Amino acid sequence: MRTTQRPDETTYEAVAADGTRLRARLIPRPAPSPDRLLGHVQPGDRPFALVSGRGDPSLTRWSYGALEACSPHLDFITAFDATRGHLGVRSLPDDWPPFTGGAVGYLSYDEGWRWAARPRPPRPQPLGLPPERFHRYDALYARNERTGSGLVIWEARPDAARRARRIEQALLRPERRLRGQLVGGASKLHPRVDRASHEARISSALRLIAEGEIYQVNLTYALEGRFRGHPGAALQRLVQDGAPPFSAYLGVDDEAHVVSASPECFLELNADGRLRTFPIKGTHRRAPAPDRDVALAAALRADPKERAEHLMIVDLLRNDLGRVARPGTVEVPSLAYVESFPTVHHLTTTIEADLDPMRTGAEVLAATFPGGSITGAPKQAAMEVIDALEDEARGLYTGALAWIDRGGALRASIAIRTAEVHQGALRFGVGGGIVADSVPAREWEETRLKAQALAGALAG
């Protein structure tokens, strides 16, 4: 990409490797968080805000947002078909973000059955949201979380320029805080199954593990409630309180919304063809006292049960990446390190590879989706156990939220700690990995711990 500065010294022009002409205008520092845009949504907009919190600096440098989509909704394949396939050619200036326009949306967990070794038809989505939904954006806002600077970027066309002006005006106006909360507060979130039933499911999974049918399985259940007001208010509260690394809001349509407080990057495909995934598996609670908190993090790192659970998923994802990687390039530069979030410590690993030049981003996502950290091992057998024991679709929960740029690069988060809201009905899932030495009662307590941060943001 080459860039030139226009005479007003605040607007830049660029030509991307795929030939798209782009323009960008600086937003005065300190540029606001993209959640500011949500206070200026109009009917018919399909807004999004992807807000980076504390985490790996290479993943959380940029946050993004937009108000209007420039196309009718797209499905997953169409979203990739709309890209022009210039991986390995495109080069952005250092002060520009990796995502300058393209598709943003989600895939629900059950869509993974399309690419399974033994596929089956997907079950109906629990709240009636589409099983997958992407929109294309030709104008967006990007904020550099390290420098506090911002850019509004748009394709050099009149319609895109109008959408960019709307974004810029919204950013420069006084902030509008949205109003919205769980009806009755977090105490009115009701589990779809009671404790005894969930623990019985775990016992069934433990029998299958003992019989050698599976090594590990992620079992989940849903919490349901009612939400009054605009769900974007929950994202604004997350940002105000310290957002998780992959916090997000998607306006699916005027009555359907997604709010995510995900800590986990599922997949990254860079413009240079480098693949990365960051599985999270293993959890310990946090403690208010610093000394005790450090001790709990160390205990997680040393816990044989948690490490065994984690390493199974690392092996699974190494194999998944190996299906689409250039032979011999899969590597694990960082294994089982601790990441700390407001209520929990987690074990995370970084796995990297070079994309096989004969493969596309769509094939990468198909080869790895759904993520191994939320299925189990072996993946196909674990998905079949999940199907039998959970006995209903998960919806978006444990699927993925993603952006796909116009050259085919992508970044996706795992849709955990993620709520769907449709016509006031709210649902989000919680769960955990089950291995041979799991204790059902402890697994239930872990799910309650994982629900706290998102439940608090939803409750207001």
Short mmCIF file of C-alpha atoms in Angstrom, two decimals:
data_model
loop_
_atom_site.label_atom_id
_atom_site.label_comp_id
_atom_site.label_asym_id
_atom_site.label_seq_id
_atom_site.Cartn_x
_atom_site.Cartn_y
_atom_site.Cartn_z
CA MET A 1 0.00 0.00 0.00
CA ARG A 2 1.21 3.52 -0.71
CA THR A 3 -0.03 6.60 1.13
CA THR A 4 -0.06 10.31 0.38
CA GLN A 5 -1.10 13.23 2.55
CA ARG A 6 -3.73 15.62 1.25
CA PRO A 7 -3.28 19.40 1.56
CA ASP A 8 -5.41 19.71 4.74
CA GLU A 9 -2.74 17.63 6.54
CA THR A 10 -5.33 15.53 8.37
CA THR A 11 -6.59 13.37 5.49
CA TYR A 12 -4.55 10.60 3.88
CA GLU A 13 -5.05 8.71 0.65
CA ALA A 14 -3.88 5.17 0.00
CA VAL A 15 -4.10 2.49 -2.67
CA ALA A 16 -4.28 -1.02 -1.30
CA ALA A 17 -2.60 -3.95 -3.02
CA ASP A 18 -5.98 -5.10 -4.35
CA GLY A 19 -6.46 -1.71 -6.02
CA THR A 20 -9.02 -0.31 -3.56
CA ARG A 21 -8.55 3.43 -3.07
CA LEU A 22 -8.81 4.37 0.60
CA ARG A 23 -8.97 7.62 2.50
CA ALA A 24 -8.41 8.20 6.21
CA ARG A 25 -8.81 11.14 8.52
CA LEU A 26 -7.19 11.56 11.91
CA ILE A 27 -9.33 11.85 15.04
CA PRO A 28 -7.82 14.21 17.64
CA ARG A 29 -6.06 12.49 20.52
CA PRO A 30 -7.28 11.12 22.86
CA ALA A 31 -9.57 9.40 20.40
CA PRO A 32 -12.66 7.87 22.05
CA SER A 33 -13.40 4.17 22.35
CA PRO A 34 -15.53 2.75 19.48
CA ASP A 35 -18.39 2.08 21.91
CA ARG A 36 -19.03 5.85 21.69
CA LEU A 37 -20.62 5.17 18.29
CA LEU A 38 -23.40 3.06 19.78
CA GLY A 39 -25.09 6.14 21.23
CA HIS A 40 -25.71 7.40 17.68
CA VAL A 41 -27.27 4.31 16.09
CA GLN A 42 -30.32 4.82 13.87
CA PRO A 43 -32.91 2.24 12.76
CA GLY A 44 -31.56 0.18 9.89
CA ASP A 45 -27.94 0.59 10.90
CA ARG A 46 -25.95 -2.58 11.50
CA PRO A 47 -23.37 -1.23 13.95
CA PHE A 48 -20.46 -3.04 15.49
CA ALA A 49 -17.83 -2.25 18.12
CA LEU A 50 -14.82 -4.51 18.66
CA VAL A 51 -13.02 -3.20 21.74
CA SER A 52 -9.60 -4.47 22.80
CA GLY A 53 -8.85 -4.72 26.49
CA ARG A 54 -5.75 -5.84 28.31
CA GLY A 55 -4.01 -8.80 26.70
CA ASP A 56 -1.35 -9.81 24.20
CA PRO A 57 -0.12 -6.48 22.72
CA SER A 58 0.06 -7.98 19.23
CA LEU A 59 -3.67 -8.78 19.42
CA THR A 60 -5.09 -5.85 21.38
CA ARG A 61 -3.44 -2.85 19.76
CA TRP A 62 -6.50 -1.84 17.74
CA SER A 63 -10.22 -1.43 18.41
CA TYR A 64 -12.81 -0.93 15.67
CA GLY A 65 -16.34 0.33 15.16
CA ALA A 66 -18.85 1.35 12.51
CA LEU A 67 -22.46 2.47 12.21
CA GLU A 68 -23.79 1.53 8.77
CA ALA A 69 -23.20 -1.62 6.76
CA CYS A 70 -22.82 -1.07 3.03
CA SER A 71 -24.46 -4.32 1.91
CA PRO A 72 -27.30 -6.67 2.75
CA HIS A 73 -26.29 -9.41 5.14
CA LEU A 74 -23.82 -12.03 3.98
CA ASP A 75 -23.26 -15.64 4.96
CA PHE A 76 -19.82 -16.98 5.83
CA ILE A 77 -18.90 -18.17 2.34
CA THR A 78 -20.16 -14.99 0.67
CA ALA A 79 -18.20 -12.89 3.14
CA PHE A 80 -15.01 -14.63 2.04
CA ASP A 81 -15.99 -14.57 -1.64
CA ALA A 82 -16.30 -10.78 -1.35
CA THR A 83 -12.57 -10.56 -0.52
CA ARG A 84 -10.07 -10.35 -3.32
CA GLY A 85 -7.41 -12.74 -2.11
CA HIS A 86 -4.24 -10.62 -1.86
CA LEU A 87 -2.71 -12.35 1.15
CA GLY A 88 1.05 -11.99 1.22
CA VAL A 89 1.01 -8.93 -1.06
CA ARG A 90 -0.71 -6.23 0.92
CA SER A 91 1.44 -3.87 2.99
CA LEU A 92 -0.02 -1.27 5.36
CA PRO A 93 1.81 1.73 6.81
CA ASP A 94 2.93 1.16 10.39
CA ASP A 95 0.39 3.63 11.76
CA TRP A 96 -2.59 2.03 9.97
CA PRO A 97 -4.59 -0.88 11.43
CA PRO A 98 -4.59 -4.36 9.89
CA PHE A 99 -8.35 -4.13 9.28
CA THR A 100 -9.40 -1.24 7.03
CA GLY A 101 -12.73 -2.58 5.80
CA GLY A 102 -14.48 -5.78 4.86
CA ALA A 103 -16.90 -8.11 6.64
CA VAL A 104 -17.76 -8.34 10.35
CA GLY A 105 -20.05 -10.94 11.87
CA TYR A 106 -20.39 -14.30 13.56
CA LEU A 107 -20.72 -18.06 13.14
CA SER A 108 -22.80 -20.01 15.64
CA TYR A 109 -21.36 -23.17 17.19
CA ASP A 110 -23.65 -25.58 15.34
CA GLU A 111 -22.42 -24.33 11.97
CA GLY A 112 -19.33 -26.42 12.70
CA TRP A 113 -21.33 -29.52 11.79
CA ARG A 114 -21.15 -28.40 8.14
CA TRP A 115 -17.43 -29.30 8.10
CA ALA A 116 -17.44 -32.25 10.51
CA ALA A 117 -16.22 -35.69 9.43
CA ARG A 118 -19.74 -36.99 10.13
CA PRO A 119 -21.96 -33.95 9.47
CA ARG A 120 -25.55 -33.58 10.59
CA PRO A 121 -28.19 -30.90 10.03
CA PRO A 122 -27.91 -28.03 12.52
CA ARG A 123 -30.55 -27.68 15.22
CA PRO A 124 -32.80 -24.59 15.39
CA GLN A 125 -31.13 -21.62 17.03
CA PRO A 126 -32.44 -21.13 20.59
CA LEU A 127 -33.38 -17.43 20.32
CA GLY A 128 -34.13 -17.39 16.62
CA LEU A 129 -31.04 -15.46 15.54
CA PRO A 130 -29.58 -16.47 12.18
CA PRO A 131 -26.98 -19.26 12.54
CA GLU A 132 -24.44 -16.99 10.81
CA ARG A 133 -24.51 -13.33 9.88
CA PHE A 134 -21.92 -11.00 8.35
CA HIS A 135 -22.21 -7.46 7.02
CA ARG A 136 -19.77 -5.59 4.82
CA TYR A 137 -18.38 -2.21 5.88
CA ASP A 138 -16.68 0.30 3.57
CA ALA A 139 -16.25 2.93 6.31
CA LEU A 140 -15.04 2.30 9.84
CA TYR A 141 -13.26 3.77 12.82
CA ALA A 142 -10.03 2.33 14.25
CA ARG A 143 -8.48 3.36 17.58
CA ASN A 144 -4.88 2.59 18.49
CA GLU A 145 -5.10 1.45 22.12
CA ARG A 146 -1.39 2.02 22.67
CA THR A 147 -1.14 5.63 21.43
CA GLY A 148 -4.71 6.87 21.91
CA SER A 149 -4.87 8.02 18.28
CA GLY A 150 -7.70 7.21 15.89
CA LEU A 151 -8.49 7.02 12.19
CA VAL A 152 -11.74 7.06 10.25
CA ILE A 153 -11.06 5.01 7.11
CA TRP A 154 -13.28 4.71 4.06
CA GLU A 155 -13.23 3.60 0.44
CA ALA A 156 -12.92 6.54 -1.93
CA ARG A 157 -16.56 6.50 -3.06
CA PRO A 158 -19.40 8.96 -2.28
CA ASP A 159 -21.55 6.51 -0.28
CA ALA A 160 -18.60 5.40 1.82
CA ALA A 161 -17.59 9.03 2.38
CA ARG A 162 -21.09 9.78 3.71
CA ARG A 163 -20.89 6.87 6.12
CA ALA A 164 -17.45 8.04 7.23
CA ARG A 165 -18.79 11.55 7.95
CA ARG A 166 -21.49 10.04 10.16
CA ILE A 167 -18.85 8.13 12.11
CA GLU A 168 -16.65 11.20 12.50
CA GLN A 169 -19.51 13.39 13.65
CA ALA A 170 -20.61 10.79 16.20
CA LEU A 171 -17.07 10.55 17.60
CA LEU A 172 -16.74 14.30 18.02
CA ARG A 173 -20.11 14.82 19.72
CA PRO A 174 -20.60 14.54 23.49
CA GLU A 175 -20.89 10.95 24.62
CA ARG A 176 -24.36 9.41 24.82
CA ARG A 177 -24.53 6.69 27.44
CA LEU A 178 -26.99 3.96 26.51
CA ARG A 179 -29.52 2.63 28.98
CA GLY A 180 -30.20 -1.06 29.30
CA GLN A 181 -30.04 -3.78 31.92
CA LEU A 182 -31.19 -7.23 32.95
CA VAL A 183 -34.72 -7.14 34.29
CA GLY A 184 -34.40 -7.87 37.99
CA GLY A 185 -30.58 -7.91 37.92
CA ALA A 186 -28.16 -10.84 37.74
CA SER A 187 -30.19 -12.84 40.26
CA LYS A 188 -32.88 -13.20 37.58
CA LEU A 189 -30.62 -15.16 35.25
CA HIS A 190 -32.04 -18.68 35.27
CA PRO A 191 -30.01 -21.75 34.25
CA ARG A 192 -31.62 -23.97 31.64
CA VAL A 193 -30.63 -26.99 33.74
CA ASP A 194 -30.35 -27.25 37.50
CA ARG A 195 -27.17 -28.17 39.33
CA ALA A 196 -28.09 -31.82 39.80
CA SER A 197 -28.83 -32.25 36.09
CA HIS A 198 -25.58 -30.63 35.01
CA GLU A 199 -23.56 -32.71 37.44
CA ALA A 200 -25.32 -35.83 36.13
CA ARG A 201 -24.22 -34.86 32.59
CA ILE A 202 -20.65 -34.53 33.85
CA SER A 203 -20.87 -37.97 35.45
CA SER A 204 -22.03 -39.40 32.12
CA ALA A 205 -19.07 -37.75 30.39
CA LEU A 206 -16.70 -39.19 33.01
CA ARG A 207 -18.01 -42.68 32.25
CA LEU A 208 -17.33 -42.16 28.53
CA ILE A 209 -13.82 -40.96 29.33
CA ALA A 210 -13.22 -44.02 31.52
CA GLU A 211 -14.42 -46.25 28.67
CA GLY A 212 -11.99 -44.58 26.25
CA GLU A 213 -14.62 -42.99 24.02
CA ILE A 214 -13.17 -39.50 24.53
CA TYR A 215 -10.31 -37.88 26.43
CA GLN A 216 -11.98 -34.55 27.18
CA VAL A 217 -15.29 -32.80 26.51
CA ASN A 218 -16.51 -29.27 27.11
CA LEU A 219 -19.98 -29.34 28.69
CA THR A 220 -22.08 -26.20 28.91
CA TYR A 221 -25.51 -24.91 29.82
CA ALA A 222 -27.35 -21.67 29.15
CA LEU A 223 -28.50 -18.87 31.44
CA GLU A 224 -31.62 -16.99 30.40
CA GLY A 225 -33.26 -13.72 31.39
CA ARG A 226 -34.95 -10.60 30.08
CA PHE A 227 -33.19 -7.43 28.97
CA ARG A 228 -34.76 -3.97 28.89
CA GLY A 229 -33.22 -1.16 26.86
CA HIS A 230 -30.24 -1.22 24.51
CA PRO A 231 -27.80 -4.15 24.92
CA GLY A 232 -24.95 -1.89 23.81
CA ALA A 233 -25.12 -0.42 27.32
CA ALA A 234 -23.51 -3.64 28.59
CA LEU A 235 -20.51 -3.14 26.30
CA GLN A 236 -20.16 0.46 27.47
CA ARG A 237 -20.05 -0.78 31.06
CA LEU A 238 -17.45 -3.42 30.17
CA VAL A 239 -15.28 -0.72 28.58
CA GLN A 240 -15.69 1.58 31.56
CA ASP A 241 -14.72 -1.18 34.02
CA GLY A 242 -11.78 -2.54 31.99
CA ALA A 243 -12.76 -4.52 28.92
CA PRO A 244 -11.68 -8.14 28.35
CA PRO A 245 -9.33 -8.50 25.35
CA PHE A 246 -12.02 -9.28 22.76
CA SER A 247 -15.08 -7.37 23.90
CA ALA A 248 -17.68 -6.78 21.22
CA TYR A 249 -21.13 -5.58 20.29
CA LEU A 250 -22.87 -6.57 17.03
CA GLY A 251 -26.19 -5.14 15.86
CA VAL A 252 -27.54 -8.15 13.98
CA ASP A 253 -30.74 -6.27 13.15
CA ASP A 254 -32.94 -3.75 14.94
CA GLU A 255 -34.19 -6.37 17.42
CA ALA A 256 -31.26 -8.80 17.63
CA HIS A 257 -27.97 -8.02 19.36
CA VAL A 258 -24.75 -9.71 20.50
CA VAL A 259 -22.61 -8.62 23.46
CA SER A 260 -19.32 -10.40 24.11
CA ALA A 261 -16.73 -10.26 26.90
CA SER A 262 -14.52 -12.95 25.39
CA PRO A 263 -10.96 -13.43 26.67
CA GLU A 264 -9.95 -15.83 23.88
CA CYS A 265 -8.58 -15.26 20.38
CA PHE A 266 -9.65 -18.24 18.30
CA LEU A 267 -7.80 -17.57 15.07
CA GLU A 268 -5.67 -14.97 13.32
CA LEU A 269 -4.60 -15.04 9.68
CA ASN A 270 -2.33 -12.12 8.88
CA ALA A 271 -1.81 -10.54 5.47
CA ASP A 272 1.61 -12.22 5.28
CA GLY A 273 -0.02 -15.66 5.59
CA ARG A 274 0.98 -16.25 9.20
CA LEU A 275 -1.56 -18.25 11.22
CA ARG A 276 -1.93 -18.04 15.00
CA THR A 277 -4.35 -19.50 17.54
CA PHE A 278 -4.45 -18.98 21.30
CA PRO A 279 -6.37 -21.75 23.09
CA ILE A 280 -7.48 -21.11 26.67
CA LYS A 281 -8.04 -24.15 28.88
CA GLY A 282 -7.59 -24.25 32.64
CA THR A 283 -9.15 -21.93 35.21
CA HIS A 284 -8.54 -20.80 38.79
CA ARG A 285 -10.39 -18.09 40.67
CA ARG A 286 -8.70 -14.82 41.61
CA ALA A 287 -8.20 -13.42 45.12
CA PRO A 288 -8.42 -9.78 46.34
CA ALA A 289 -5.14 -10.00 48.28
CA PRO A 290 -2.17 -9.65 45.88
CA ASP A 291 -0.03 -12.32 47.56
CA ARG A 292 -2.88 -14.81 47.51
CA ASP A 293 -3.71 -13.93 43.90
CA VAL A 294 -0.11 -14.58 42.79
CA ALA A 295 -0.19 -17.91 44.64
CA LEU A 296 -3.40 -18.93 42.87
CA ALA A 297 -1.85 -18.12 39.47
CA ALA A 298 1.19 -20.23 40.35
CA ALA A 299 -1.04 -23.06 41.52
CA LEU A 300 -2.89 -23.02 38.21
CA ARG A 301 0.37 -23.21 36.28
CA ALA A 302 1.49 -26.20 38.36
CA ASP A 303 -1.86 -28.03 38.61
CA PRO A 304 -1.44 -31.44 36.88
CA LYS A 305 -5.14 -31.76 36.10
CA GLU A 306 -5.36 -28.30 34.52
CA ARG A 307 -2.13 -28.79 32.55
CA ALA A 308 -3.24 -32.18 31.23
CA GLU A 309 -6.56 -30.69 30.13
CA HIS A 310 -4.71 -27.82 28.47
CA LEU A 311 -2.14 -29.94 26.64
CA MET A 312 -4.83 -32.15 25.08
CA ILE A 313 -6.32 -29.07 23.42
CA VAL A 314 -2.92 -27.76 22.34
CA ASP A 315 -2.29 -31.06 20.52
CA LEU A 316 -5.74 -30.93 18.93
CA LEU A 317 -5.20 -27.40 17.60
CA ARG A 318 -1.69 -28.21 16.36
CA ASN A 319 -3.32 -30.93 14.29
CA ASP A 320 -6.10 -28.60 13.09
CA LEU A 321 -3.61 -25.97 11.92
CA GLY A 322 -1.49 -28.69 10.33
CA ARG A 323 -4.35 -29.47 7.92
CA VAL A 324 -3.99 -26.04 6.24
CA ALA A 325 -0.39 -25.08 7.09
CA ARG A 326 2.74 -25.32 4.99
CA PRO A 327 4.34 -28.61 6.11
CA GLY A 328 6.82 -28.31 8.94
CA THR A 329 5.80 -24.81 10.03
CA VAL A 330 3.51 -25.54 13.01
CA GLU A 331 5.21 -24.43 16.23
CA VAL A 332 4.37 -23.56 19.84
CA PRO A 333 6.40 -20.49 20.88
CA SER A 334 4.64 -20.07 24.25
CA LEU A 335 3.12 -22.99 26.17
CA ALA A 336 0.67 -22.90 29.10
CA TYR A 337 1.25 -19.37 30.36
CA VAL A 338 -1.13 -17.65 32.79
CA GLU A 339 -3.40 -14.80 31.68
CA SER A 340 -5.33 -12.97 34.39
CA PHE A 341 -8.80 -11.47 33.99
CA PRO A 342 -11.07 -9.69 36.48
CA THR A 343 -12.50 -12.83 38.11
CA VAL A 344 -10.31 -15.71 36.90
CA HIS A 345 -6.81 -16.83 35.90
CA HIS A 346 -6.56 -18.91 32.70
CA LEU A 347 -3.87 -21.04 31.04
CA THR A 348 -3.16 -19.97 27.43
CA THR A 349 -0.85 -21.23 24.69
CA THR A 350 0.29 -19.61 21.43
CA ILE A 351 0.39 -21.87 18.35
CA GLU A 352 1.68 -20.56 15.01
CA ALA A 353 2.09 -21.77 11.43
CA ASP A 354 2.50 -20.53 7.86
CA LEU A 355 -0.55 -20.90 5.65
CA ASP A 356 -0.21 -23.33 2.76
CA PRO A 357 -0.26 -20.99 -0.28
CA MET A 358 -2.86 -23.22 -1.94
CA ARG A 359 -5.29 -22.67 0.95
CA THR A 360 -7.69 -19.80 1.63
CA GLY A 361 -8.93 -18.13 4.81
CA ALA A 362 -12.30 -19.84 4.34
CA GLU A 363 -10.56 -23.23 4.35
CA VAL A 364 -8.62 -22.28 7.49
CA LEU A 365 -11.80 -21.44 9.37
CA ALA A 366 -13.52 -24.60 8.13
CA ALA A 367 -10.55 -26.74 9.22
CA THR A 368 -10.43 -25.34 12.75
CA PHE A 369 -14.04 -24.43 13.59
CA PRO A 370 -15.41 -24.82 16.22
CA GLY A 371 -12.40 -24.23 18.45
CA GLY A 372 -10.95 -27.22 20.25
CA SER A 373 -10.98 -25.43 23.61
CA ILE A 374 -14.79 -25.49 23.60
CA THR A 375 -15.34 -28.96 22.10
CA GLY A 376 -12.82 -31.47 23.47
CA ALA A 377 -10.69 -34.30 22.16
CA PRO A 378 -10.95 -36.06 19.83
CA LYS A 379 -12.99 -33.20 18.36
CA GLN A 380 -15.54 -35.20 16.33
CA ALA A 381 -16.28 -37.62 19.17
CA ALA A 382 -16.47 -34.76 21.68
CA MET A 383 -18.95 -32.88 19.49
CA GLU A 384 -21.13 -35.98 19.30
CA VAL A 385 -21.06 -36.33 23.10
CA ILE A 386 -21.96 -32.65 23.45
CA ASP A 387 -24.83 -33.21 21.03
CA ALA A 388 -26.17 -36.10 23.09
CA LEU A 389 -25.71 -34.66 26.58
CA GLU A 390 -26.64 -31.01 26.00
CA ASP A 391 -29.57 -31.93 23.75
CA GLU A 392 -30.09 -28.45 22.26
CA ALA A 393 -28.28 -25.99 20.01
CA ARG A 394 -25.77 -23.72 21.72
CA GLY A 395 -26.56 -20.80 19.43
CA LEU A 396 -23.78 -18.28 18.97
CA TYR A 397 -22.21 -19.34 22.29
CA THR A 398 -18.84 -21.09 21.65
CA GLY A 399 -19.02 -20.10 17.99
CA ALA A 400 -16.90 -17.20 16.74
CA LEU A 401 -17.03 -13.45 16.14
CA ALA A 402 -14.80 -12.35 13.27
CA TRP A 403 -13.61 -9.64 10.95
CA ILE A 404 -12.48 -10.55 7.42
CA ASP A 405 -10.62 -7.84 5.53
CA ARG A 406 -10.86 -7.24 1.81
CA GLY A 407 -7.68 -9.21 1.17
CA GLY A 408 -8.83 -12.33 3.05
CA ALA A 409 -6.97 -11.81 6.33
CA LEU A 410 -9.08 -12.43 9.42
CA ARG A 411 -9.23 -12.40 13.18
CA ALA A 412 -11.83 -14.33 15.20
CA SER A 413 -12.57 -14.62 18.90
CA ILE A 414 -14.26 -17.55 20.61
CA ALA A 415 -17.81 -16.54 21.55
CA ILE A 416 -17.55 -17.34 25.24
CA ARG A 417 -18.91 -14.95 27.88
CA THR A 418 -21.16 -13.88 25.03
CA ALA A 419 -24.86 -13.01 25.19
CA GLU A 420 -27.55 -13.01 22.52
CA VAL A 421 -30.51 -10.68 22.93
CA HIS A 422 -33.59 -10.96 20.70
CA GLN A 423 -36.77 -8.99 21.29
CA GLY A 424 -35.83 -8.65 24.96
CA ALA A 425 -35.04 -12.33 25.54
CA LEU A 426 -31.43 -12.84 26.67
CA ARG A 427 -29.31 -15.96 26.71
CA PHE A 428 -25.66 -16.78 27.32
CA GLY A 429 -23.78 -19.98 28.06
CA VAL A 430 -21.22 -21.14 30.59
CA GLY A 431 -19.23 -24.34 30.76
CA GLY A 432 -15.90 -26.05 31.22
CA GLY A 433 -13.68 -28.90 30.10
CA ILE A 434 -14.25 -32.33 31.64
CA VAL A 435 -11.32 -34.75 32.00
CA ALA A 436 -10.84 -38.02 33.90
CA ASP A 437 -10.22 -36.41 37.29
CA SER A 438 -12.88 -33.69 37.08
CA VAL A 439 -15.15 -33.34 40.12
CA PRO A 440 -18.76 -32.52 39.11
CA ALA A 441 -19.41 -30.20 42.07
CA ARG A 442 -16.28 -28.18 41.36
CA GLU A 443 -17.15 -27.92 37.67
CA TRP A 444 -20.51 -26.37 38.55
CA GLU A 445 -18.82 -23.80 40.77
CA GLU A 446 -16.39 -22.94 37.98
CA THR A 447 -19.26 -22.17 35.60
CA ARG A 448 -20.74 -19.73 38.12
CA LEU A 449 -17.37 -18.01 38.46
CA LYS A 450 -17.01 -17.62 34.71
CA ALA A 451 -20.45 -16.02 34.43
CA GLN A 452 -19.76 -13.20 36.88
CA ALA A 453 -18.11 -10.53 34.69
CA LEU A 454 -20.64 -10.63 31.86
CA ALA A 455 -23.60 -11.00 34.22
CA GLY A 456 -22.45 -7.91 36.11
CA ALA A 457 -22.14 -5.86 32.91
CA LEU A 458 -25.57 -6.96 31.74
CA ALA A 459 -27.16 -6.21 35.10
CA GLY A 460 -25.86 -2.63 35.20
#
